[in-house]
Coordinates of C-alpha atoms in Angstrom, one line a residue:
M1 CA 75.0 -36.1 196.1
K2 CA 74.8 -35.1 192.2
T3 CA 79.3 -36.6 192.5
T4 CA 77.6 -39.7 194.1
I5 CA 75.6 -40.2 191.5
L6 CA 78.0 -39.2 188.7
T7 CA 80.3 -41.3 189.0
A8 CA 77.9 -44.0 189.5
I9 CA 76.5 -43.1 186.9
A10 CA 80.2 -42.9 185.1
L11 CA 80.6 -46.6 186.1
L12 CA 78.0 -48.1 185.1
T13 CA 78.2 -47.7 181.9
R14 CA 81.9 -47.8 181.8
L15 CA 81.5 -52.2 183.5
A16 CA 78.9 -52.5 180.5
N17 CA 81.1 -51.2 178.0
H18 CA 84.8 -53.0 179.0
G19 CA 83.9 -56.3 181.4
N20 CA 80.5 -58.0 181.0
I21 CA 79.8 -56.9 177.5
Q22 CA 82.2 -59.1 174.0
A23 CA 84.1 -56.0 172.4
N24 CA 82.6 -56.8 168.7
T25 CA 79.1 -56.3 170.5
S26 CA 77.3 -53.1 170.6
V27 CA 76.4 -51.9 174.3
A28 CA 72.5 -51.4 174.1
L29 CA 73.4 -49.3 177.8
V30 CA 72.4 -45.6 178.5
M31 CA 72.3 -43.6 181.7
P32 CA 70.4 -39.8 181.5
L33 CA 73.5 -37.7 182.9
E34 CA 72.0 -34.9 185.8
K35 CA 71.7 -31.5 183.2
P36 CA 69.4 -28.5 184.5
S37 CA 65.8 -28.4 184.7
T38 CA 66.2 -26.0 181.9
P39 CA 68.9 -25.4 180.3
N40 CA 70.3 -22.2 180.0
Y41 CA 70.5 -21.4 175.9
N42 CA 69.7 -17.8 176.3
G43 CA 72.6 -16.9 178.9
P44 CA 74.3 -13.4 178.2
Y45 CA 77.2 -15.0 176.8
R46 CA 76.4 -18.0 175.4
P47 CA 76.9 -17.9 171.4
Q48 CA 73.5 -18.3 169.3
I49 CA 75.3 -19.3 165.6
H50 CA 78.4 -22.0 167.1
F51 CA 77.8 -24.6 169.0
S52 CA 78.5 -25.0 172.4
P53 CA 78.3 -28.0 174.6
I54 CA 73.9 -27.7 176.6
Q55 CA 76.2 -28.0 180.4
H56 CA 79.5 -29.0 181.1
F57 CA 82.9 -28.5 178.9
M58 CA 84.1 -29.0 175.9
N59 CA 86.9 -28.4 174.2
D60 CA 88.8 -30.3 170.5
P61 CA 86.3 -31.0 167.6
N62 CA 86.8 -35.2 166.8
G63 CA 85.6 -37.3 164.2
L64 CA 83.6 -34.7 161.3
F65 CA 81.8 -35.9 159.0
L66 CA 79.0 -35.9 156.4
D67 CA 76.7 -38.9 156.5
A68 CA 74.6 -40.1 153.4
E69 CA 72.1 -38.6 154.2
G70 CA 72.9 -34.7 154.6
T71 CA 73.7 -35.5 158.5
Y72 CA 76.7 -33.2 159.4
H73 CA 78.1 -35.3 162.5
L74 CA 80.3 -33.0 165.2
Y75 CA 81.9 -35.3 167.7
Y76 CA 84.4 -33.2 170.8
Q77 CA 85.5 -34.0 173.7
Y78 CA 83.1 -33.6 177.2
N79 CA 84.0 -33.4 180.1
P80 CA 80.5 -34.4 181.6
T81 CA 80.8 -34.0 185.4
D82 CA 82.2 -31.0 185.5
V83 CA 83.3 -26.9 183.9
V84 CA 86.9 -28.4 183.3
A85 CA 88.7 -30.7 181.1
G86 CA 89.0 -34.3 182.7
N87 CA 87.4 -37.3 182.3
Q88 CA 87.4 -37.3 179.0
H89 CA 84.6 -38.7 176.5
W90 CA 83.2 -38.1 173.3
G91 CA 80.5 -35.6 172.3
H92 CA 78.2 -36.0 169.7
A93 CA 75.9 -33.0 167.5
T94 CA 74.1 -33.3 164.5
S95 CA 72.7 -30.4 162.5
S96 CA 71.3 -30.7 158.7
D97 CA 72.8 -26.8 157.7
L98 CA 75.9 -26.2 159.7
Y99 CA 73.9 -24.2 162.6
H100 CA 71.3 -25.6 164.0
W101 CA 72.8 -28.4 166.3
V102 CA 70.8 -31.1 168.2
T103 CA 73.0 -32.8 171.2
Q104 CA 73.0 -37.0 170.3
P105 CA 73.9 -38.9 173.3
V106 CA 77.5 -39.6 174.9
A107 CA 79.3 -41.1 171.8
I108 CA 82.5 -43.2 173.4
S109 CA 83.4 -43.5 176.7
P110 CA 86.3 -44.5 178.5
P111 CA 86.6 -48.5 179.4
T112 CA 87.6 -47.1 183.6
L113 CA 87.7 -45.1 185.1
D114 CA 91.6 -44.2 185.1
S115 CA 91.4 -43.9 181.5
Q116 CA 90.3 -40.6 178.9
V117 CA 89.4 -41.1 175.1
F118 CA 91.5 -38.8 174.0
S119 CA 91.1 -36.8 170.4
G120 CA 90.8 -38.3 166.8
S121 CA 88.5 -39.2 163.8
V122 CA 86.1 -40.8 161.6
I123 CA 85.2 -42.6 158.2
V124 CA 83.0 -44.0 156.4
D125 CA 83.9 -47.3 155.0
V126 CA 82.0 -47.0 152.0
N127 CA 84.2 -50.5 150.5
N128 CA 84.0 -52.3 154.1
T129 CA 88.0 -52.6 154.4
S130 CA 87.2 -53.3 157.7
G131 CA 84.8 -56.2 157.0
F132 CA 82.5 -54.6 159.9
F133 CA 80.0 -54.0 157.2
P134 CA 79.1 -56.8 154.5
N135 CA 75.9 -56.1 154.3
Q136 CA 75.9 -51.3 153.6
T137 CA 77.9 -49.0 152.8
N138 CA 77.9 -46.4 155.6
G139 CA 80.1 -48.2 157.5
V140 CA 81.2 -45.2 160.3
V141 CA 84.8 -46.7 162.3
A142 CA 86.3 -43.8 164.5
I143 CA 89.8 -43.9 165.1
Y144 CA 90.7 -42.6 168.5
T145 CA 93.0 -41.9 171.5
L146 CA 92.9 -44.8 174.4
N147 CA 94.8 -42.5 177.5
T148 CA 95.0 -44.8 180.1
P149 CA 98.6 -43.5 183.8
R150 CA 100.5 -46.1 181.5
A151 CA 100.5 -44.4 178.0
Q152 CA 98.5 -43.5 175.6
V153 CA 98.1 -45.9 172.5
Q154 CA 95.1 -46.3 169.7
E155 CA 91.9 -48.2 169.0
I156 CA 89.1 -47.7 166.7
A157 CA 84.9 -48.9 166.6
Y158 CA 83.0 -48.8 164.9
S159 CA 79.6 -48.2 164.7
H160 CA 76.0 -49.7 162.2
D161 CA 73.2 -46.7 162.7
G162 CA 75.1 -44.0 161.3
G163 CA 77.7 -42.9 164.1
Y164 CA 75.0 -42.6 166.6
T165 CA 76.6 -45.7 168.8
F166 CA 80.0 -47.6 168.6
A167 CA 81.4 -51.0 169.6
R168 CA 85.3 -51.2 170.0
Y169 CA 86.6 -53.6 168.5
A170 CA 87.8 -56.2 170.0
G171 CA 91.5 -55.8 168.9
D172 CA 92.4 -53.6 170.3
P173 CA 94.6 -51.3 170.3
V174 CA 96.0 -51.2 167.1
I175 CA 98.5 -48.7 167.3
D176 CA 100.5 -50.4 170.7
S177 CA 102.8 -48.0 172.6
N178 CA 104.6 -46.9 175.4
S179 CA 104.3 -43.5 175.0
T180 CA 102.5 -41.6 177.1
Q181 CA 102.9 -38.8 174.7
F182 CA 101.4 -40.1 171.2
R183 CA 97.9 -39.2 170.2
D184 CA 95.3 -37.2 167.9
P185 CA 94.7 -39.9 165.2
K186 CA 93.2 -37.7 161.8
V187 CA 92.4 -41.1 159.1
I188 CA 91.8 -40.1 155.1
W189 CA 91.9 -42.6 152.4
H190 CA 94.2 -41.9 149.8
E191 CA 92.7 -42.8 146.2
E192 CA 95.8 -43.2 144.6
T193 CA 97.1 -45.7 147.0
E194 CA 94.3 -47.0 147.7
R195 CA 95.2 -46.7 151.2
W196 CA 93.5 -45.5 155.2
V197 CA 96.5 -42.4 156.2
M198 CA 96.8 -41.5 159.3
A199 CA 98.7 -38.6 160.7
I200 CA 99.0 -39.0 164.5
A201 CA 101.5 -36.7 167.0
Y202 CA 104.3 -38.0 168.7
A203 CA 103.4 -34.5 170.5
Q204 CA 106.6 -33.7 173.1
E205 CA 109.1 -34.9 170.3
L206 CA 107.2 -32.1 167.7
V207 CA 107.2 -35.0 165.9
I208 CA 104.2 -36.0 162.7
G209 CA 104.2 -39.5 162.5
F210 CA 102.6 -41.0 159.2
Y211 CA 101.7 -44.2 158.7
T212 CA 99.4 -46.4 156.4
S213 CA 96.3 -49.0 156.2
P214 CA 95.2 -51.7 153.9
N215 CA 92.0 -51.8 156.6
L216 CA 92.0 -50.3 159.7
K217 CA 92.7 -52.6 162.0
T218 CA 97.6 -53.1 161.1
W219 CA 98.8 -49.9 160.3
T220 CA 102.3 -49.6 159.0
H221 CA 104.8 -46.6 160.0
A222 CA 105.5 -44.4 156.7
S223 CA 107.2 -42.0 157.8
N224 CA 107.7 -38.5 159.7
F225 CA 108.3 -35.1 159.8
T226 CA 109.3 -33.5 162.2
H227 CA 111.1 -29.8 163.9
H228 CA 108.7 -27.4 161.5
G229 CA 107.6 -24.1 162.2
F230 CA 106.4 -23.4 165.5
L231 CA 108.2 -26.1 168.0
G232 CA 105.8 -25.3 171.6
L233 CA 106.3 -27.8 173.6
Q234 CA 104.1 -30.6 172.2
Y235 CA 102.5 -30.8 169.0
E236 CA 98.5 -31.9 168.6
C237 CA 96.0 -32.7 166.1
P238 CA 97.5 -32.7 163.3
N239 CA 94.7 -33.2 160.2
L240 CA 95.9 -33.8 156.2
I241 CA 93.6 -33.2 153.8
R242 CA 93.7 -32.4 149.7
M243 CA 93.1 -28.3 148.8
P244 CA 91.7 -27.7 146.3
V245 CA 94.1 -23.9 144.5
R246 CA 91.5 -21.2 143.3
D247 CA 92.3 -17.8 141.8
P248 CA 92.8 -14.5 144.3
R249 CA 91.3 -12.6 143.1
T250 CA 88.6 -14.4 141.0
H251 CA 88.3 -17.4 143.8
Q252 CA 88.5 -19.3 140.9
L253 CA 88.7 -23.4 140.8
L254 CA 92.4 -23.5 139.9
D255 CA 93.3 -26.7 137.6
D256 CA 95.6 -27.9 140.2
S257 CA 95.4 -29.0 144.4
K258 CA 97.9 -29.8 147.0
Y259 CA 98.0 -31.5 150.4
V260 CA 97.7 -28.9 153.7
L261 CA 98.9 -30.2 156.7
T262 CA 97.6 -28.6 160.0
I263 CA 99.6 -28.9 163.2
S264 CA 98.0 -27.1 166.7
I265 CA 101.4 -27.3 168.9
N266 CA 100.9 -25.5 172.5
P267 CA 101.9 -24.2 175.5
G268 CA 103.9 -21.8 173.2
A269 CA 102.0 -20.6 170.6
P270 CA 103.0 -16.6 169.6
L271 CA 100.8 -14.9 171.3
G272 CA 101.0 -17.8 174.7
G273 CA 99.0 -20.9 175.1
S274 CA 98.1 -23.0 172.1
T275 CA 96.6 -22.0 168.4
T276 CA 97.4 -24.2 164.6
Q277 CA 99.6 -24.0 162.6
Y278 CA 99.3 -24.7 158.7
F279 CA 102.1 -26.3 155.6
P280 CA 100.6 -26.7 151.9
G281 CA 102.9 -29.0 150.5
A282 CA 102.4 -32.6 148.4
F283 CA 101.7 -35.7 149.9
N284 CA 102.5 -39.2 148.1
G285 CA 100.9 -41.2 150.4
T286 CA 104.0 -42.2 152.8
H287 CA 105.9 -38.8 152.5
F288 CA 104.9 -35.4 153.0
T289 CA 106.5 -32.9 151.4
P290 CA 105.9 -28.7 152.6
V291 CA 106.1 -26.2 149.6
D292 CA 108.9 -23.5 151.7
S293 CA 109.8 -23.2 154.9
A294 CA 107.7 -21.1 156.0
T295 CA 105.6 -20.6 159.3
R296 CA 101.9 -20.5 158.5
L297 CA 99.1 -18.9 161.3
T298 CA 95.5 -20.4 160.5
D299 CA 94.3 -16.9 162.5
F300 CA 95.8 -14.5 163.7
A301 CA 93.9 -14.3 167.2
K302 CA 94.0 -16.3 170.2
D303 CA 90.8 -17.9 170.1
N304 CA 91.6 -21.4 167.0
Y305 CA 92.9 -24.0 167.8
A306 CA 92.6 -28.3 167.0
T307 CA 91.2 -27.2 163.5
Q308 CA 90.0 -30.3 162.2
F309 CA 88.0 -31.1 158.8
F310 CA 85.2 -32.9 158.3
F311 CA 86.3 -36.7 156.2
V312 CA 83.0 -36.7 153.4
P313 CA 83.1 -39.6 151.7
A314 CA 84.6 -39.2 147.0
S315 CA 81.0 -40.5 146.2
S316 CA 79.5 -37.7 148.1
D317 CA 77.5 -35.2 146.2
A318 CA 79.4 -32.8 148.3
A319 CA 83.3 -34.2 147.7
G320 CA 83.4 -31.3 145.3
S321 CA 83.1 -28.2 147.6
D322 CA 85.7 -27.1 149.0
P323 CA 86.8 -28.4 153.1
L324 CA 85.0 -27.8 156.3
S325 CA 86.1 -27.8 158.9
I326 CA 85.5 -26.5 162.7
A327 CA 88.1 -25.4 165.6
W328 CA 87.7 -25.3 169.1
A329 CA 87.1 -20.8 170.0
S330 CA 89.3 -20.7 173.2
N331 CA 92.7 -20.9 174.5
W332 CA 94.1 -23.7 177.3
Q333 CA 95.6 -20.7 178.9
Y334 CA 92.3 -19.2 180.2
A335 CA 90.0 -21.6 178.7
Q336 CA 89.2 -22.9 181.9
A337 CA 88.0 -20.1 183.5
A338 CA 86.4 -18.8 181.4
P339 CA 83.2 -17.2 183.4
T340 CA 80.2 -19.2 181.3
A341 CA 80.9 -21.6 184.4
R342 CA 78.6 -18.8 185.7
E343 CA 76.0 -20.1 182.4
G344 CA 77.0 -24.0 183.2
W345 CA 79.2 -25.2 180.2
R346 CA 82.7 -23.8 179.0
S347 CA 84.1 -23.4 175.3
A348 CA 82.4 -23.2 171.9
M349 CA 83.1 -23.9 168.2
S350 CA 84.7 -21.9 166.2
L351 CA 82.5 -21.2 162.8
P352 CA 82.3 -23.7 160.6
R353 CA 84.1 -23.6 157.5
R354 CA 84.9 -23.3 154.3
M355 CA 88.5 -23.5 152.9
F356 CA 90.9 -23.2 150.2
L357 CA 93.9 -22.4 149.1
A358 CA 95.8 -19.5 146.5
N359 CA 98.4 -17.9 145.8
V360 CA 98.8 -14.8 146.9
S361 CA 100.8 -11.8 145.7
R362 CA 103.8 -11.0 147.9
A363 CA 102.2 -13.4 150.5
G364 CA 103.1 -16.7 148.7
W365 CA 100.7 -19.4 149.6
D366 CA 97.3 -18.5 151.9
L367 CA 94.8 -20.8 153.7
V368 CA 91.4 -18.8 152.5
S369 CA 88.8 -19.7 155.2
R370 CA 85.9 -18.4 155.3
P371 CA 82.5 -18.6 156.7
A372 CA 80.5 -22.0 155.2
D373 CA 76.7 -20.4 153.9
L374 CA 75.3 -18.3 156.7
S375 CA 71.8 -18.4 155.6
P376 CA 70.5 -20.8 157.3
V377 CA 70.9 -18.3 160.5
L378 CA 70.4 -14.9 157.9
G379 CA 68.6 -12.2 159.6
P380 CA 66.7 -8.9 158.1
R381 CA 69.0 -6.1 157.0
L382 CA 69.6 -3.2 159.4
A383 CA 71.1 -1.0 158.1
A384 CA 73.8 -0.1 155.0
R385 CA 75.2 2.4 153.4
D386 CA 76.7 3.1 149.7
D387 CA 79.1 5.5 149.8
L388 CA 80.3 5.4 153.9
G389 CA 83.5 8.0 154.6
H390 CA 82.1 10.7 151.8
G391 CA 79.9 14.3 153.2
A392 CA 78.3 13.6 156.1
E393 CA 78.0 9.8 155.9
R394 CA 81.6 9.1 157.6
A395 CA 80.0 6.5 160.3
L396 CA 77.3 4.5 160.4
T397 CA 75.4 3.4 163.6
V398 CA 73.2 1.1 164.3
D399 CA 71.0 0.2 167.9
Y400 CA 70.4 -3.9 167.7
S401 CA 69.1 -4.2 171.6
A402 CA 65.9 -5.4 170.1
V403 CA 67.8 -8.3 168.1
E404 CA 66.8 -11.5 169.6
S405 CA 70.6 -13.2 169.8
N406 CA 71.5 -10.1 170.1
A407 CA 74.2 -11.7 167.1
L408 CA 74.8 -9.6 164.1
Y409 CA 77.0 -10.4 160.8
F410 CA 78.1 -8.1 159.0
E411 CA 80.9 -7.3 155.6
A412 CA 81.9 -3.9 154.0
N413 CA 84.0 -3.8 150.6
V414 CA 86.1 -1.4 149.0
S415 CA 86.5 -0.5 145.3
G416 CA 88.7 2.6 144.3
L417 CA 91.6 2.5 146.2
P418 CA 95.0 3.1 144.8
A419 CA 98.5 2.8 145.1
V420 CA 99.2 2.2 148.8
A421 CA 101.8 5.3 149.0
L422 CA 99.4 7.3 148.0
I423 CA 97.0 6.0 150.5
H424 CA 97.3 8.4 153.2
P425 CA 98.4 6.5 156.8
D426 CA 95.5 7.7 158.8
A427 CA 92.8 6.7 155.8
T428 CA 90.8 4.5 158.5
L429 CA 87.7 1.4 158.5
N430 CA 86.8 0.6 161.5
F431 CA 83.5 -1.1 163.6
T432 CA 82.7 -1.1 167.7
F433 CA 80.6 -2.7 169.1
L434 CA 79.6 -0.7 172.2
N435 CA 77.4 -1.0 175.9
P436 CA 76.2 2.6 176.0
T437 CA 76.0 1.9 179.9
T438 CA 78.8 0.2 180.7
G439 CA 81.3 1.7 177.8
E440 CA 82.2 -1.6 177.3
S441 CA 83.4 -2.3 173.9
V442 CA 84.6 -4.7 171.0
S443 CA 86.7 -2.9 168.1
G444 CA 88.2 -4.0 164.5
G445 CA 89.6 -1.8 162.0
Y446 CA 92.4 -1.7 158.5
F447 CA 94.7 1.6 158.2
F448 CA 95.1 1.6 154.1
G449 CA 98.1 3.6 155.0
G450 CA 101.1 3.1 155.5
D451 CA 101.9 -0.6 157.1
T452 CA 98.1 -1.8 156.4
P453 CA 98.1 -3.0 159.4
F454 CA 94.5 -5.0 161.0
F455 CA 93.5 -4.9 164.3
L456 CA 91.3 -6.3 166.6
D457 CA 90.5 -5.1 170.6
R458 CA 89.0 -6.9 173.5
G459 CA 90.5 -4.9 176.1
R460 CA 87.8 -2.9 176.8
T461 CA 85.5 -5.5 178.5
R462 CA 85.6 -5.8 181.9
G463 CA 84.0 -9.3 182.8
F464 CA 87.3 -12.0 182.8
E465 CA 90.5 -10.9 184.4
N466 CA 93.0 -13.6 183.3
P467 CA 97.2 -11.7 182.9
F468 CA 96.7 -14.5 180.0
F469 CA 94.1 -13.3 177.7
T470 CA 95.6 -10.8 175.5
D471 CA 93.7 -8.3 174.3
K472 CA 95.0 -7.1 171.7
F473 CA 95.1 -8.2 168.1
S474 CA 97.0 -7.6 163.8
A475 CA 98.0 -8.8 161.2
A476 CA 99.8 -6.7 158.4
V477 CA 96.8 -6.9 155.1
L478 CA 97.8 -5.3 151.6
P479 CA 95.0 -3.8 149.0
R480 CA 94.8 -6.1 146.0
E481 CA 96.3 -5.2 143.5
D482 CA 93.2 -4.6 141.9
G483 CA 92.0 -1.3 143.7
T484 CA 89.1 -3.6 146.8
W485 CA 89.6 -4.8 150.1
T486 CA 86.9 -6.8 152.3
L487 CA 85.9 -7.6 155.5
S488 CA 83.2 -9.4 156.8
G489 CA 82.6 -10.7 160.3
V490 CA 80.0 -11.8 162.3
I491 CA 79.6 -11.2 166.4
D492 CA 77.9 -14.0 169.0
R493 CA 78.1 -12.6 172.8
S494 CA 80.8 -12.9 173.6
M495 CA 82.7 -13.9 170.6
I496 CA 83.5 -12.6 167.3
E497 CA 85.7 -13.3 164.3
V498 CA 86.4 -11.0 161.4
F499 CA 87.3 -12.6 157.6
V500 CA 89.2 -9.9 156.1
D501 CA 90.1 -9.6 152.9
G502 CA 88.0 -12.2 151.3
G503 CA 88.7 -14.6 154.6
A504 CA 93.1 -14.5 153.7
Y505 CA 93.4 -13.7 157.0
S506 CA 90.8 -14.6 159.8
A507 CA 90.5 -13.2 163.0
T508 CA 88.1 -15.1 166.3
A509 CA 88.2 -14.1 169.6
T510 CA 86.2 -14.6 172.9
F511 CA 85.0 -11.3 174.9
F512 CA 83.0 -11.4 178.6
P513 CA 81.6 -8.0 179.1
T514 CA 79.4 -7.2 182.2
Q515 CA 76.6 -6.3 179.9
P516 CA 75.4 -7.5 176.7
L517 CA 76.7 -5.0 173.7
T518 CA 74.0 -3.5 171.6
V519 CA 75.1 -1.1 170.2
M520 CA 77.4 -1.0 166.2
R521 CA 79.4 1.9 164.3
M522 CA 80.9 1.6 161.6
E523 CA 82.9 5.2 160.5
A524 CA 85.3 6.0 156.9
A525 CA 87.7 8.0 157.4
G526 CA 90.9 9.8 155.0
L527 CA 89.8 8.0 152.4
P528 CA 91.1 9.0 148.7
P529 CA 88.2 10.9 146.8
E530 CA 88.3 7.8 144.8
A531 CA 87.3 5.2 147.0
S532 CA 83.7 3.7 147.7
V533 CA 82.6 2.0 151.0
N534 CA 79.7 0.2 150.6
V535 CA 79.0 -1.5 154.4
A536 CA 75.8 -2.9 155.3
I537 CA 75.0 -5.3 158.9
F538 CA 72.1 -7.8 159.7
S539 CA 70.8 -10.0 162.0
L540 CA 71.5 -13.3 163.4
L541 CA 68.5 -15.2 163.9
S542 CA 69.3 -18.3 166.7
A543 CA 69.7 -21.5 166.7
W544 CA 68.7 -22.8 169.5
T545 CA 64.9 -20.9 169.7
D546 CA 63.3 -23.6 168.4
I547 CA 65.7 -26.9 169.3
E548 CA 64.6 -28.8 172.3
P549 CA 67.2 -30.7 173.4
V550 CA 67.4 -33.9 173.0
Q551 CA 68.6 -35.2 176.7
E552 CA 72.4 -35.7 177.4
F553 CA 73.4 -39.8 178.0
V554 CA 76.7 -41.2 178.7
R555 CA 76.0 -44.0 176.7
G556 CA 78.7 -46.7 175.6

């Protein structure tokens, strides 16, 4: 009965969108999907400050934008009928602070039973370049790939109500194709040429194409960027964004900016499966030129894919802030097997991150990422220590079993470090989250001497067995020339994100213990006597506590 009801709902919705309603008319039909009578936001694996769908399967973030009222919109690849990928729609959620999300009705549904709405982006057409919005400055246009058995084509849909409901453009597709591997358009406004610019993947040709348009309806191919970085078996989900440049030590904004092109690859990542790489460079409105031939990754663990940046209109008060992004916190090698299905959902998003470029000593251009302002979910400080690692104060242990969210924020700031050559290779700062009953743990740490590696280890949890679930990750991280080093991180039930050296290096990893991790231990050992280690641990407040989720809907 469940399958029959869901199929009937999907069919009725698609008929309403496709066959019986004009393409330039908003669709009023709203049909509820079956959902649990009480959505389980408190399952042992359910992240409390990371976004996840009420139920079913989610993957790539799509169409991120900030509206004129200060509301953040997150669309995402969503299967509203199962906990595996397929039947792709655009799910939708909104937030005023990037952590407390309200699930909205499904925003865009496929027009036919054999089609799917794949990834894409959203813009705000402030100047009505499209002609869809003669009486408003906040019109929203979605640009996405319609996938069919015959081809992947690019369509647009527009919204007069701020991105909650969409009507398809009568002239779709705006870019036709006979290829089944042509997808994921990301559109930005290029001020200097006064044109819309699209970056799009010719996936299996390993090409990113750039198109331009004056009105979002008529597109002209401008150039290609091909065979750069890790190739894998296909390119996906490109993003092009103007990125501020900051001083790597002070983070002061410099009189410079560059463009960053991100390209996701899957499969074929260095650690297996999917990952996102980026290229700093210049963009003149038609052609992208990287600063060098280096390959750089946004994340050194395994669960950060399809990074997308928020579209923020130039007229917005937030336009001067560092760009904001969200990524899918999983990996295609095991996303459809993750044990969260027993709670009725699969996949979460990364933390929202602010990003900027810095020209780091020896490493060159680096995309620095840090969590967006955590104050909306930051709880009481549980513990702090100013002199960790000296005398009897080698370790700090916190039992957080009473923290309702089972989520923590932690940070460590080290100063007074001498040159690396003068530090013993075993000098370390490390952390462990564990369950004292089962012995399961997630750990990480840094060695200040030798090759200065940072490591993250999720291999001591036993709730998920998969041959591709790589358990250990590392990166070489040099202390700064001023003798300082920093670490911050968030652990959120079944996810951990760490930000090393002020976010110059970051890692995202999911993990699945048989019982919740409830004790944190931070320890320093072997450090030079002149070094100072300050650490602090905070509880995080559940973003789901005060929200009554709206019933899920499919709406055309």
